[in-house]
Amino acid sequence: MKFIRTEIPDVVIIEPKVHGDERGYFVETFRADKLEEFLGYKINFCQDNESKSSRGVLRGLHYQLHPAAQTKLVRVIKGRVLDIAVDIRKGSPTFSKHVSVELSEENKKQLLVPRGFAHGFVVLEDDTIFAYKVDNYYSPQNDRGIAFDDEALKIDWIVPKEELLLSEKDKIQPKLNATQDIFEYGVNYYND
C-alpha cells in the first residue's frame, strides 16, 4: 500500500497494490496496522456504508459534529466519482480549501477524509457503487452539511450544474461562512 499526503496533508490518498492475472485481481483494501503506522494515531472504524448512484448524483458536502465527528475511508467498487474533502477547521492554514480526487474501479485509489473535513462526491458513471468506512456511528442530531455550490469553496464538480441530482437536504445546505457548526484547528478530535 502506498500512502500519499495531498496538498492538505491530513487528507491522504491510498493506492493499494493490485495483484492481477487472466483470472482477475486481488487487492487488500484496508490494513489498520499500515494506516495507523503512517498516520501516527489509531483509527477504530466501526461502520461500513455503501451507495449505488446514477451519473450526476451529488452527495454532500456532509460532516458530523464532535463528539460524533467521523473519519472516512472512501473508495469506489464500480464506476467513477470525483471525491471532495473540504477543510472546515477554523484557524487552519487550509481552511475552506479542498482536495479533489477521482476514485474509480480502475485506479482503486482510496481517500482518507479526517475529522474536521466536509465530504462529498459527484458520480461520473451510471451504476457507480461507492463504499466507505467511518470511525463513529451515524448521529442524526450531529449531522451537518455545507452548500455544494458555495462560490467561496471554488469546487469544480466537472458535471454541469443543470445535470446534477441532489437530495432535498443537499439543495438547502448553508454556505460555509453562514454556519457556526465547524471545528477548531489544533484540537485533537480523536481523544473521545
Short mmCIF file of C-alpha atoms in Angstrom, two decimals:
data_model
loop_
_atom_site.label_atom_id
_atom_site.label_comp_id
_atom_site.label_asym_id
_atom_site.label_seq_id
_atom_site.Cartn_x
_atom_site.Cartn_y
_atom_site.Cartn_z
CA MET A 1 0.00 0.00 0.00
CA LYS A 2 1.19 3.46 -0.88
CA PHE A 3 0.13 6.47 1.23
CA ILE A 4 0.31 9.93 -0.35
CA ARG A 5 -0.28 13.17 1.52
CA THR A 6 -2.22 15.69 -0.55
CA GLU A 7 -1.83 19.48 -0.68
CA ILE A 8 -3.82 19.39 2.58
CA PRO A 9 -1.50 16.98 4.44
CA ASP A 10 -4.18 15.50 6.73
CA VAL A 11 -6.08 14.21 3.68
CA VAL A 12 -4.38 11.08 2.37
CA ILE A 13 -4.65 9.18 -0.92
CA ILE A 14 -4.16 5.45 -0.54
CA GLU A 15 -3.07 3.39 -3.52
CA PRO A 16 -3.37 -0.32 -2.77
CA LYS A 17 -1.25 -2.88 -4.59
CA VAL A 18 -3.31 -4.79 -7.13
CA HIS A 19 -2.33 -8.36 -7.97
CA GLY A 20 -3.90 -9.36 -11.27
CA ASP A 21 -3.72 -12.02 -13.93
CA GLU A 22 -6.01 -13.63 -16.52
CA ARG A 23 -8.32 -14.81 -13.69
CA GLY A 24 -8.97 -11.33 -12.34
CA TYR A 25 -7.36 -9.49 -9.44
CA PHE A 26 -6.80 -9.46 -5.68
CA VAL A 27 -6.32 -6.33 -3.58
CA GLU A 28 -6.06 -5.58 0.14
CA THR A 29 -8.40 -2.63 0.57
CA PHE A 30 -7.63 -1.94 4.23
CA ARG A 31 -4.78 -2.61 6.65
CA ALA A 32 -5.20 -0.95 10.05
CA ASP A 33 -1.58 -1.56 11.05
CA LYS A 34 -0.11 0.11 7.96
CA LEU A 35 -2.54 3.03 8.00
CA GLU A 36 -2.01 3.73 11.70
CA GLU A 37 1.76 3.49 11.32
CA PHE A 38 1.63 6.06 8.51
CA LEU A 39 -0.75 8.41 10.36
CA GLY A 40 0.82 8.05 13.80
CA TYR A 41 -2.52 7.55 15.54
CA LYS A 42 -5.20 4.89 15.85
CA ILE A 43 -8.46 4.84 13.93
CA ASN A 44 -11.17 2.45 15.03
CA PHE A 45 -13.53 2.04 12.11
CA CYS A 46 -16.93 0.82 13.34
CA GLN A 47 -19.37 1.13 10.43
CA ASP A 48 -19.25 0.40 6.69
CA ASN A 49 -21.56 2.19 4.25
CA GLU A 50 -22.33 1.70 0.57
CA SER A 51 -24.35 3.60 -2.02
CA LYS A 52 -25.28 2.99 -5.64
CA SER A 53 -25.91 6.04 -7.81
CA SER A 54 -26.53 7.23 -11.34
CA ARG A 55 -24.32 9.66 -13.24
CA GLY A 56 -24.82 13.21 -11.97
CA VAL A 57 -25.80 12.29 -8.42
CA LEU A 58 -24.04 14.62 -5.99
CA ARG A 59 -23.91 13.65 -2.33
CA GLY A 60 -22.51 16.24 0.06
CA LEU A 61 -20.90 18.18 1.45
CA HIS A 62 -21.52 16.32 4.73
CA TYR A 63 -19.93 16.07 8.17
CA GLN A 64 -20.84 15.29 11.76
CA LEU A 65 -20.14 17.47 14.79
CA HIS A 66 -17.94 16.41 17.70
CA PRO A 67 -18.35 14.10 19.63
CA ALA A 68 -19.83 12.20 16.66
CA ALA A 69 -17.28 13.50 14.13
CA GLN A 70 -16.17 10.90 11.60
CA THR A 71 -13.05 9.94 9.75
CA LYS A 72 -13.99 8.38 6.43
CA LEU A 73 -12.03 5.97 4.25
CA VAL A 74 -13.76 6.09 0.87
CA ARG A 75 -13.45 4.08 -2.34
CA VAL A 76 -15.31 3.09 -5.48
CA ILE A 77 -16.14 -0.56 -6.12
CA LYS A 78 -17.76 0.02 -9.52
CA GLY A 79 -17.78 3.11 -11.73
CA ARG A 80 -16.20 6.52 -11.08
CA VAL A 81 -16.64 9.54 -8.83
CA LEU A 82 -14.99 12.87 -8.23
CA ASP A 83 -14.41 12.88 -4.46
CA ILE A 84 -14.05 16.11 -2.47
CA ALA A 85 -12.76 16.85 1.06
CA VAL A 86 -13.12 20.43 2.38
CA ASP A 87 -11.16 21.69 5.38
CA ILE A 88 -13.67 23.20 7.84
CA ARG A 89 -11.26 23.63 10.75
CA LYS A 90 -11.47 27.27 11.80
CA GLY A 91 -7.95 28.71 12.06
CA SER A 92 -6.41 26.06 9.79
CA PRO A 93 -3.95 27.38 7.18
CA THR A 94 -6.02 25.44 4.62
CA PHE A 95 -9.46 26.45 5.96
CA SER A 96 -12.08 26.34 3.15
CA LYS A 97 -9.60 24.71 0.75
CA HIS A 98 -10.38 21.34 -0.75
CA VAL A 99 -8.83 18.21 -2.19
CA SER A 100 -10.37 16.73 -5.32
CA VAL A 101 -9.54 13.16 -6.40
CA GLU A 102 -11.06 10.85 -8.99
CA LEU A 103 -11.76 7.45 -7.49
CA SER A 104 -12.66 4.56 -9.77
CA GLU A 105 -12.88 0.80 -10.03
CA GLU A 106 -9.89 1.01 -12.40
CA ASN A 107 -7.48 3.10 -10.30
CA LYS A 108 -8.57 1.53 -6.95
CA LYS A 109 -7.50 4.72 -5.14
CA GLN A 110 -8.99 5.50 -1.75
CA LEU A 111 -9.23 8.78 0.13
CA LEU A 112 -8.87 9.21 3.88
CA VAL A 113 -11.02 12.16 4.98
CA PRO A 114 -10.24 13.01 8.61
CA ARG A 115 -12.45 14.57 11.26
CA GLY A 116 -12.74 18.31 10.69
CA PHE A 117 -13.48 17.97 6.98
CA ALA A 118 -16.71 18.07 5.00
CA HIS A 119 -17.01 15.34 2.38
CA GLY A 120 -18.90 14.91 -0.85
CA PHE A 121 -18.75 13.29 -4.25
CA VAL A 122 -20.30 13.50 -7.68
CA VAL A 123 -20.93 10.36 -9.72
CA LEU A 124 -19.31 10.27 -13.17
CA GLU A 125 -20.76 6.95 -14.46
CA ASP A 126 -24.12 5.22 -14.14
CA ASP A 127 -24.44 2.37 -11.62
CA THR A 128 -21.49 3.54 -9.55
CA ILE A 129 -21.03 1.76 -6.23
CA PHE A 130 -19.32 3.85 -3.55
CA ALA A 131 -18.20 2.35 -0.23
CA TYR A 132 -16.66 3.79 2.90
CA LYS A 133 -15.67 3.10 6.47
CA VAL A 134 -16.33 5.51 9.33
CA ASP A 135 -14.91 5.63 12.83
CA ASN A 136 -18.08 6.90 14.51
CA TYR A 137 -21.68 5.82 14.12
CA TYR A 138 -24.16 7.91 12.18
CA SER A 139 -25.71 10.51 14.51
CA PRO A 140 -28.75 12.37 13.11
CA GLN A 141 -28.55 15.10 15.76
CA ASN A 142 -24.91 15.82 14.81
CA ASP A 143 -25.39 15.55 11.04
CA ARG A 144 -24.49 18.77 9.18
CA GLY A 145 -23.68 19.98 5.70
CA ILE A 146 -22.36 22.79 3.55
CA ALA A 147 -23.69 24.01 0.21
CA PHE A 148 -22.01 22.09 -2.61
CA ASP A 149 -22.13 25.25 -4.78
CA ASP A 150 -20.67 27.70 -2.25
CA GLU A 151 -18.68 30.00 -4.57
CA ALA A 152 -16.10 30.64 -1.85
CA LEU A 153 -15.04 26.97 -1.99
CA LYS A 154 -14.25 27.12 -5.73
CA ILE A 155 -15.06 23.46 -6.34
CA ASP A 156 -15.24 22.30 -9.94
CA TRP A 157 -17.66 19.39 -9.79
CA ILE A 158 -17.00 18.60 -13.51
CA VAL A 159 -20.66 17.70 -14.15
CA PRO A 160 -22.69 20.75 -15.32
CA LYS A 161 -24.94 22.13 -12.56
CA GLU A 162 -28.12 21.54 -14.60
CA GLU A 163 -27.26 17.81 -14.79
CA LEU A 164 -26.73 17.35 -11.05
CA LEU A 165 -29.14 15.25 -8.99
CA LEU A 166 -29.31 16.22 -5.31
CA SER A 167 -31.36 15.22 -2.29
CA GLU A 168 -33.75 17.82 -0.89
CA LYS A 169 -31.43 18.10 2.12
CA ASP A 170 -28.39 18.88 -0.04
CA LYS A 171 -30.27 21.53 -2.03
CA ILE A 172 -30.68 23.71 1.07
CA GLN A 173 -27.38 23.38 2.94
CA PRO A 174 -25.85 26.67 4.21
CA LYS A 175 -22.71 28.26 2.86
CA LEU A 176 -19.57 27.71 4.93
CA ASN A 177 -19.45 31.32 6.19
CA ALA A 178 -23.09 31.05 7.36
CA THR A 179 -22.60 28.06 9.64
CA GLN A 180 -21.30 28.12 13.19
CA ASP A 181 -21.03 24.33 13.24
CA ILE A 182 -17.38 23.86 12.38
CA PHE A 183 -14.24 22.59 14.06
CA GLU A 184 -11.34 24.42 15.72
CA TYR A 185 -7.90 23.89 14.21
CA GLY A 186 -5.39 22.28 16.58
CA VAL A 187 -7.98 20.47 18.68
CA ASN A 188 -7.46 16.71 18.82
CA TYR A 189 -10.87 15.32 17.90
CA TYR A 190 -9.60 11.75 18.32
CA ASN A 191 -9.48 11.90 22.12
CA ASP A 192 -13.00 10.71 22.83
#
